[in-house]
Tab-separated table of C-alpha atoms in Angstrom:
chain	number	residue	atom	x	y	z
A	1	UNK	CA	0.000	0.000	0.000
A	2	UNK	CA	1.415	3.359	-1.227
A	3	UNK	CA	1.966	6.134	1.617
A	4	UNK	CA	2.810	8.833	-0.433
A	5	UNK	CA	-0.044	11.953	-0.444
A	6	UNK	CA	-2.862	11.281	-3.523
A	7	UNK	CA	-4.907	13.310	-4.723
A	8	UNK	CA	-8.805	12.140	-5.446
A	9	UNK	CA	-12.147	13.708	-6.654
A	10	UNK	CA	-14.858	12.866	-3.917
A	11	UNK	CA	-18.402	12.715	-4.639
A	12	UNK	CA	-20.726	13.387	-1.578
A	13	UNK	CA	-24.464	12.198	-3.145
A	14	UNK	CA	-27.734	11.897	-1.767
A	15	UNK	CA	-31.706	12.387	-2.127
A	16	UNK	CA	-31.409	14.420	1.333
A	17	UNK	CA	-29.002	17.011	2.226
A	18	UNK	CA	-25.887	15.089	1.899
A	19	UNK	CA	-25.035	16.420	5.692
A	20	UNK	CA	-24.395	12.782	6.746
A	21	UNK	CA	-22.820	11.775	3.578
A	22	UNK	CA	-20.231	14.554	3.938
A	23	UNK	CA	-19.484	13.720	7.726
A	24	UNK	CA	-18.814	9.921	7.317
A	25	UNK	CA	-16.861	11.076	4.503
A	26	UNK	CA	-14.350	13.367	6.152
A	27	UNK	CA	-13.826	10.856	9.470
A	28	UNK	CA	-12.955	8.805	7.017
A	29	UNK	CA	-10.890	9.982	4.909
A	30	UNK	CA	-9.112	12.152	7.368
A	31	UNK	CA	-7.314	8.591	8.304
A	32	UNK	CA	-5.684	8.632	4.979
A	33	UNK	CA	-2.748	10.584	3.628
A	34	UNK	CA	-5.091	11.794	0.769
A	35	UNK	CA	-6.125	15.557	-0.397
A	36	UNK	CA	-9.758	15.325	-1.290
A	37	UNK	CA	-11.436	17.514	-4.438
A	38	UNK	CA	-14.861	17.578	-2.742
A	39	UNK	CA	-18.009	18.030	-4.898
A	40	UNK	CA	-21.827	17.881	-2.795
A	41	UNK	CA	-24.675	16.636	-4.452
A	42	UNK	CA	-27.649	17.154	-2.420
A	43	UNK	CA	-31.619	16.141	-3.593
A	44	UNK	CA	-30.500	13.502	-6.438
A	45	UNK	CA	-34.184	12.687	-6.793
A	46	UNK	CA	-34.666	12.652	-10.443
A	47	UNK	CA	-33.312	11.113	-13.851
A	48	UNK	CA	-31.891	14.833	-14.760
A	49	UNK	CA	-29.908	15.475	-11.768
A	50	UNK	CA	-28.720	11.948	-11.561
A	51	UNK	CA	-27.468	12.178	-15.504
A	52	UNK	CA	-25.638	15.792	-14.942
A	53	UNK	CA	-24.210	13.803	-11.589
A	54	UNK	CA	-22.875	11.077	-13.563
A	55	UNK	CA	-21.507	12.830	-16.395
A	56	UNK	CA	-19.543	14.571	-13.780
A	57	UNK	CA	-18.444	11.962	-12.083
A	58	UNK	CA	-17.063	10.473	-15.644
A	59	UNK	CA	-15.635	13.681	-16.713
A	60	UNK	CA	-13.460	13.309	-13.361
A	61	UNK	CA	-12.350	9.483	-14.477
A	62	UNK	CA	-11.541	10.635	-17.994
A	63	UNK	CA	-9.347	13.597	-17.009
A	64	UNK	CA	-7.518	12.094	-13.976
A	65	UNK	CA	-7.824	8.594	-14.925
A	66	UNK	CA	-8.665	7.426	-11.898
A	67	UNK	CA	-12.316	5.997	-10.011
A	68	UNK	CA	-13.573	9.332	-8.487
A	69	UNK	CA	-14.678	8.339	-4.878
A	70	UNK	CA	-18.121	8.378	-4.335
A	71	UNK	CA	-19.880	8.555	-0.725
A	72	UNK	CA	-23.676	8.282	-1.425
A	73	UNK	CA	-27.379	7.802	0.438
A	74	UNK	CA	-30.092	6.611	-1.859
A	75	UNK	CA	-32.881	5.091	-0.852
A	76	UNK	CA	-34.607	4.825	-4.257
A	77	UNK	CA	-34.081	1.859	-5.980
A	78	UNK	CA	-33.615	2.950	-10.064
A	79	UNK	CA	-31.937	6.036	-8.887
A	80	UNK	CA	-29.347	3.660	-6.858
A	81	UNK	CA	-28.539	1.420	-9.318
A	82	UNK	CA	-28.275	3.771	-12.510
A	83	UNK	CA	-25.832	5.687	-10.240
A	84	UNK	CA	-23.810	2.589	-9.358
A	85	UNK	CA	-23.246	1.846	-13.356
A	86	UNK	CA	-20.939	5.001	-13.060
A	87	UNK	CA	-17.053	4.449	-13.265
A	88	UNK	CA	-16.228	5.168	-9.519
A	89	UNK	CA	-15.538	3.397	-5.876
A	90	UNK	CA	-19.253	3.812	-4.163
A	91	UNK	CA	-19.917	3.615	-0.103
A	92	UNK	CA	-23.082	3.191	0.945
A	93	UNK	CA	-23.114	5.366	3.807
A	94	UNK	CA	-26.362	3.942	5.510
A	95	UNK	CA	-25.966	0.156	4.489
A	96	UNK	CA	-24.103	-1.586	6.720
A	97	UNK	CA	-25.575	-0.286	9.750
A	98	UNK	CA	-28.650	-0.686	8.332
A	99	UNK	CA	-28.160	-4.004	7.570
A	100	UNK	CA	-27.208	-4.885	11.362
A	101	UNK	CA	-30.049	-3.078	12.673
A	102	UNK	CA	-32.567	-5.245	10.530
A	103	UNK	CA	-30.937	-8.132	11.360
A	104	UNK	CA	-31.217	-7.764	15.358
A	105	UNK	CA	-34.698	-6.005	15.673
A	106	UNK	CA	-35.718	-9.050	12.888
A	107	UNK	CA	-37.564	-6.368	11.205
A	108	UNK	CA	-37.570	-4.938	7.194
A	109	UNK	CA	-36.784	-1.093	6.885
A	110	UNK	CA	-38.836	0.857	5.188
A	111	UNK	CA	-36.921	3.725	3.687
A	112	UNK	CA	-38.174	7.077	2.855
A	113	UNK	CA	-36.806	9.911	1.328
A	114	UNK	CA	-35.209	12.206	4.123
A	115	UNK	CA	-35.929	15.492	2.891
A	116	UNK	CA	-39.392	14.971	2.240
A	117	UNK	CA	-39.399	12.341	5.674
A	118	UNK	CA	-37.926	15.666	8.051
A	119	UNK	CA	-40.754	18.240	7.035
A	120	UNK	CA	-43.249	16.045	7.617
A	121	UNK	CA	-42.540	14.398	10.668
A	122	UNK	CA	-41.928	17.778	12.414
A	123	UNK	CA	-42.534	21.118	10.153
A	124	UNK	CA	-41.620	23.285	13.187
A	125	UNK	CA	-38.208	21.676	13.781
A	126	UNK	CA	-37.166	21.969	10.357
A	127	UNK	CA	-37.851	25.470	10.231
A	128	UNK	CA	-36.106	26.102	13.467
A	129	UNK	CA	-33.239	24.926	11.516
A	130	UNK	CA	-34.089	27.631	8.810
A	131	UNK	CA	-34.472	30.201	10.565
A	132	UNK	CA	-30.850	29.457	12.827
A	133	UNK	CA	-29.028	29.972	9.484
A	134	UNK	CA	-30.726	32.703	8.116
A	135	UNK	CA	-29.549	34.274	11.847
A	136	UNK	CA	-26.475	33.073	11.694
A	137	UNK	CA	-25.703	34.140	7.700
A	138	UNK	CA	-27.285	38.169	8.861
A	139	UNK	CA	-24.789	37.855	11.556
A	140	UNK	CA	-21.679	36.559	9.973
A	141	UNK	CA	-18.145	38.327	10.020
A	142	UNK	CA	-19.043	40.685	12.588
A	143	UNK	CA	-22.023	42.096	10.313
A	144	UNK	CA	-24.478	42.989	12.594
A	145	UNK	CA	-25.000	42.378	16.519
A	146	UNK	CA	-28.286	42.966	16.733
A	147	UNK	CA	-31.352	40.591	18.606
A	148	UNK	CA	-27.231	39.060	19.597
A	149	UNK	CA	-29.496	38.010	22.993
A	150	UNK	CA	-30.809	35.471	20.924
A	151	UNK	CA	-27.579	34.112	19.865
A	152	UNK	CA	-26.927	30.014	21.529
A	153	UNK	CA	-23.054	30.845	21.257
A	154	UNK	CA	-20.841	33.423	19.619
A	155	UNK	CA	-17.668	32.811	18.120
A	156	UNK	CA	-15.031	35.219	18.508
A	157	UNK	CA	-11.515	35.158	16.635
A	158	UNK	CA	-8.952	36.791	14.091
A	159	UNK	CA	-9.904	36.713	10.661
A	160	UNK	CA	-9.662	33.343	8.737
A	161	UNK	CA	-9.304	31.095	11.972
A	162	UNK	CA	-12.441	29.235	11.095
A	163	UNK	CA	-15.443	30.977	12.305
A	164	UNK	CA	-17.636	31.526	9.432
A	165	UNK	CA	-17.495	27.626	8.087
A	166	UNK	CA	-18.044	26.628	11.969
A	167	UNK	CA	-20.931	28.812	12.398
A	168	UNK	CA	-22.524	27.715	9.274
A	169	UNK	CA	-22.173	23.860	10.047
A	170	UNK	CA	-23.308	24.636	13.704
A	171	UNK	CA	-26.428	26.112	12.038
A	172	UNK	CA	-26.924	24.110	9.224
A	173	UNK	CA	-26.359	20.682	11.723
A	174	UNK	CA	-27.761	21.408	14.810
A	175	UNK	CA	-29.907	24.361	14.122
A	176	UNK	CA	-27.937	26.486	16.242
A	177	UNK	CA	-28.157	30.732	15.889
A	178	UNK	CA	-24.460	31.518	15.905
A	179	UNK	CA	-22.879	35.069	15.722
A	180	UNK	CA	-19.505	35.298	14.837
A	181	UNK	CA	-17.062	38.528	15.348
A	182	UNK	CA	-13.394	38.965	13.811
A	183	UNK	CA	-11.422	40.980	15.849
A	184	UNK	CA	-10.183	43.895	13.544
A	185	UNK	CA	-7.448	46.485	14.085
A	186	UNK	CA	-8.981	48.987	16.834
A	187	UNK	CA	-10.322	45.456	18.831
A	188	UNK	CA	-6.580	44.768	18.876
A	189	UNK	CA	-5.450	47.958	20.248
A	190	UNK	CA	-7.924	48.283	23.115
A	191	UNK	CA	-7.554	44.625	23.459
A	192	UNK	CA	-11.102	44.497	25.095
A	193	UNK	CA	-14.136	43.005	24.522
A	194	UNK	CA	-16.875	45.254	23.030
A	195	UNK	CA	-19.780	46.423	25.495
A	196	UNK	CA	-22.440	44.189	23.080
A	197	UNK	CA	-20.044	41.115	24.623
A	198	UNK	CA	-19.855	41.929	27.929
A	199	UNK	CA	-23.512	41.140	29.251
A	200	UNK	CA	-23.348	37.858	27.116
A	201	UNK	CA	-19.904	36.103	28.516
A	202	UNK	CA	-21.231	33.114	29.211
A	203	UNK	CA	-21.915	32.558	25.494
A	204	UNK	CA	-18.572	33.665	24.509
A	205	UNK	CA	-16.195	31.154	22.204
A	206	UNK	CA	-12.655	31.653	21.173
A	207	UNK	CA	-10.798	30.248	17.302
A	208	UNK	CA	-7.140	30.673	17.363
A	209	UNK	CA	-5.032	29.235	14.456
A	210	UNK	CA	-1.220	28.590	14.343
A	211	UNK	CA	0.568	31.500	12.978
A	212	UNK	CA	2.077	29.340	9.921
A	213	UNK	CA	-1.364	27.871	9.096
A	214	UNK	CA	-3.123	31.135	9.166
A	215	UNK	CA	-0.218	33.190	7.022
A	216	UNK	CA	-0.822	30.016	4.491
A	217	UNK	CA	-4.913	30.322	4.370
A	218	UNK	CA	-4.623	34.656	4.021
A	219	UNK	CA	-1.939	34.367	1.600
A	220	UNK	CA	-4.164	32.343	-0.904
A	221	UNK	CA	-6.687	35.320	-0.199
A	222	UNK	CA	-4.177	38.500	-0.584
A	223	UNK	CA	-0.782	37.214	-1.588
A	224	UNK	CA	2.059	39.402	-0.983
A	225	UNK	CA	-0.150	42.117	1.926
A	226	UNK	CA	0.623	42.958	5.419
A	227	UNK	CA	-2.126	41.048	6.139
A	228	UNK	CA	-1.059	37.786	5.431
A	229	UNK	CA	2.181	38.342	6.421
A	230	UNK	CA	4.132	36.217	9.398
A	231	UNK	CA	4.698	38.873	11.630
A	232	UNK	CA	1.322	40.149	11.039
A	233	UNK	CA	-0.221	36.626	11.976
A	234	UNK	CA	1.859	36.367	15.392
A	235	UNK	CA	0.860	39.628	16.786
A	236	UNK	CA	-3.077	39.598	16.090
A	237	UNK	CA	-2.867	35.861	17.369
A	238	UNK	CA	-0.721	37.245	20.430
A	239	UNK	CA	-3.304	39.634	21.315
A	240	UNK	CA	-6.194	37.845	21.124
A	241	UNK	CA	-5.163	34.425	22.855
A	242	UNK	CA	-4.367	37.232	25.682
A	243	UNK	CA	-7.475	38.492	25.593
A	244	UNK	CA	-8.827	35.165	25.691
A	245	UNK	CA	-6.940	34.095	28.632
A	246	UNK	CA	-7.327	37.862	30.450
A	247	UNK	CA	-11.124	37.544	30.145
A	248	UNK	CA	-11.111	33.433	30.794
A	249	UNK	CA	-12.887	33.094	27.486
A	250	UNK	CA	-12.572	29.291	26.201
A	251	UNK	CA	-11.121	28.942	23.155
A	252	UNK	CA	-9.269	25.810	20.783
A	253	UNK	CA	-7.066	25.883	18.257
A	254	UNK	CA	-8.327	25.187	14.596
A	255	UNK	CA	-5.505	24.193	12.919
A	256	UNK	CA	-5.434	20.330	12.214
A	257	UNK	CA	-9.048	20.005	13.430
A	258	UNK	CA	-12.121	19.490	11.151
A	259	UNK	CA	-15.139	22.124	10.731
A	260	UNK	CA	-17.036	18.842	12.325
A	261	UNK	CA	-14.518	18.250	15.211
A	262	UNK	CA	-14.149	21.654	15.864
A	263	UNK	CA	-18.303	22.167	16.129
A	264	UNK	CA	-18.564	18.935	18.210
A	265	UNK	CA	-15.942	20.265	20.649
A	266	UNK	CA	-17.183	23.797	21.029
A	267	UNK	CA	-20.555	22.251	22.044
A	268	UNK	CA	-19.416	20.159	24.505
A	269	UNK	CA	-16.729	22.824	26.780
A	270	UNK	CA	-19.698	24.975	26.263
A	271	UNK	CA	-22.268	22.549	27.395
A	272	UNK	CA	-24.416	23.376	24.452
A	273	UNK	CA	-27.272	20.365	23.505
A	274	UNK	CA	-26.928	19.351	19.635
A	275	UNK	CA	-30.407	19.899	18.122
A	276	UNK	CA	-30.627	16.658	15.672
A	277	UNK	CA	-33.300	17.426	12.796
């Protein structure tokens, strides 16, 4: 078995949201030396979308010549098996377990499609969900802070340590309302927390980054500025792990950890409940 670093198109498909698809995916293949070209396809629910899905995933065999990886949830039958006639490596992401689960309960599954399956079994948690990342989108990147009372956490950090993806996947996955604030340049001189923060502490959650990793992310942003410059990097992080520490604000450092990993720890130190839809 070859150790070297490969690169590989991955395919995250499913008749739902491809949320779970996506999350088995990246435990998974964060076990393997492997950098992942990652393509969702959410709702494959009819013949068109399934033939524009696997055109795509042939285009990706004929230019790299190599089976695309394909992680996939489909629970209708003709849509399943035209898609496994595609040139790829498939995982079922649902079938072993499901498979186990009929065979100790002694019971056939009846599988339904789970977009259609989540609105109708409970309309008002799925727009719960909804609404949490239509609140957390108005109050991204320090945008606004207003109605920030009705925030379940808020995510403080420099900008590019993670905060936007982690808000969004805390929204989108657990339907929580998430504000998140970069710290700009007059944050970093007072080196205080604003007045809007002060009343809600206990919701407060720091991002830091390792100064290499960060100078790497802004560079691919502005190549060449101050801004994604070393130096630049080490002082904002300086400031604001100090800050962090002064004010005895949790925080955790982003750097090697997934959008997922990163979400699932921030809700446990901060004793948040996940809010499964």
């Amino acid at each position: 078995m070859q150790n070297v670093s490969q690169s590989r198109d991955v395919f995250y498909v499913s008749d739902g949201t491809a949320i779970t698809c996506e999350t088995i995916g990246h435990v998974v293949l964060g076990q393997f030396s492997l950098r992942a070209n990652e393509k969702t396809f959410p709702f494959i629910e009819s013949e068109d979308k399934l033939a524009e899905l696997i055109k795509q995933i042939s285009v990706s065999y004929e230019q790299s010549g190599v089976e695309p990886l394909v992680f996939f949830s489909i629970v209708i039958p003709e849509i399943r098996e035209q898609l496994l006639t595609a040139t790829a490596h498939f995982y079922d992401v649902l079938e072993g377990v499901v498979q186990q689960v009929k065979s100790d309960l002694k019971m056939e599954p009846a599988p339904k499609l789970q977009r259609s399956h989540s609105v109708a079994k409970d309309s008002d948690k799925y727009f719960d969900r909804i609404a949490a990342i239509e609140y957390t989108l108005a109050h991204d990147d320090g945008v606004s802070l207003r109605d920030i009372e009705q925030a379940d956490i808020i995510l403080l950090g420099v900008s590019r340590s993670g905060k936007t993806p982690t808000s969004l996947y805390m929204a989108m996955q657990f339907g929580l309302r998430v504000v998140n604030y970069p710290f700009i340049d007059d944050d970093l001189r007072a080196l205080k927390l604003l007045p809007q923060f002060e009343i809600h502490r206990h919701k407060l959650f720091g991002l830091t980054i390792d100064a290499q990793r960060l100078t790497e992310i802004r560079e691919n942003r502005l190549s060449g500025s101050d801004y994604a410059s070393t130096q630049q990097c080490m002082t904002e992080l300086a400031s604001v792990e100090a800050l962090f520490r002064r004010e005895a604000i949790p925080y955790i450092n982003t750097s090697s950890l997934s959008v997922e990993e990163i979400s699932t720890r921030i809700l446990e130190r901060a004793g948040l409940k996940r809010r499964l839809f």
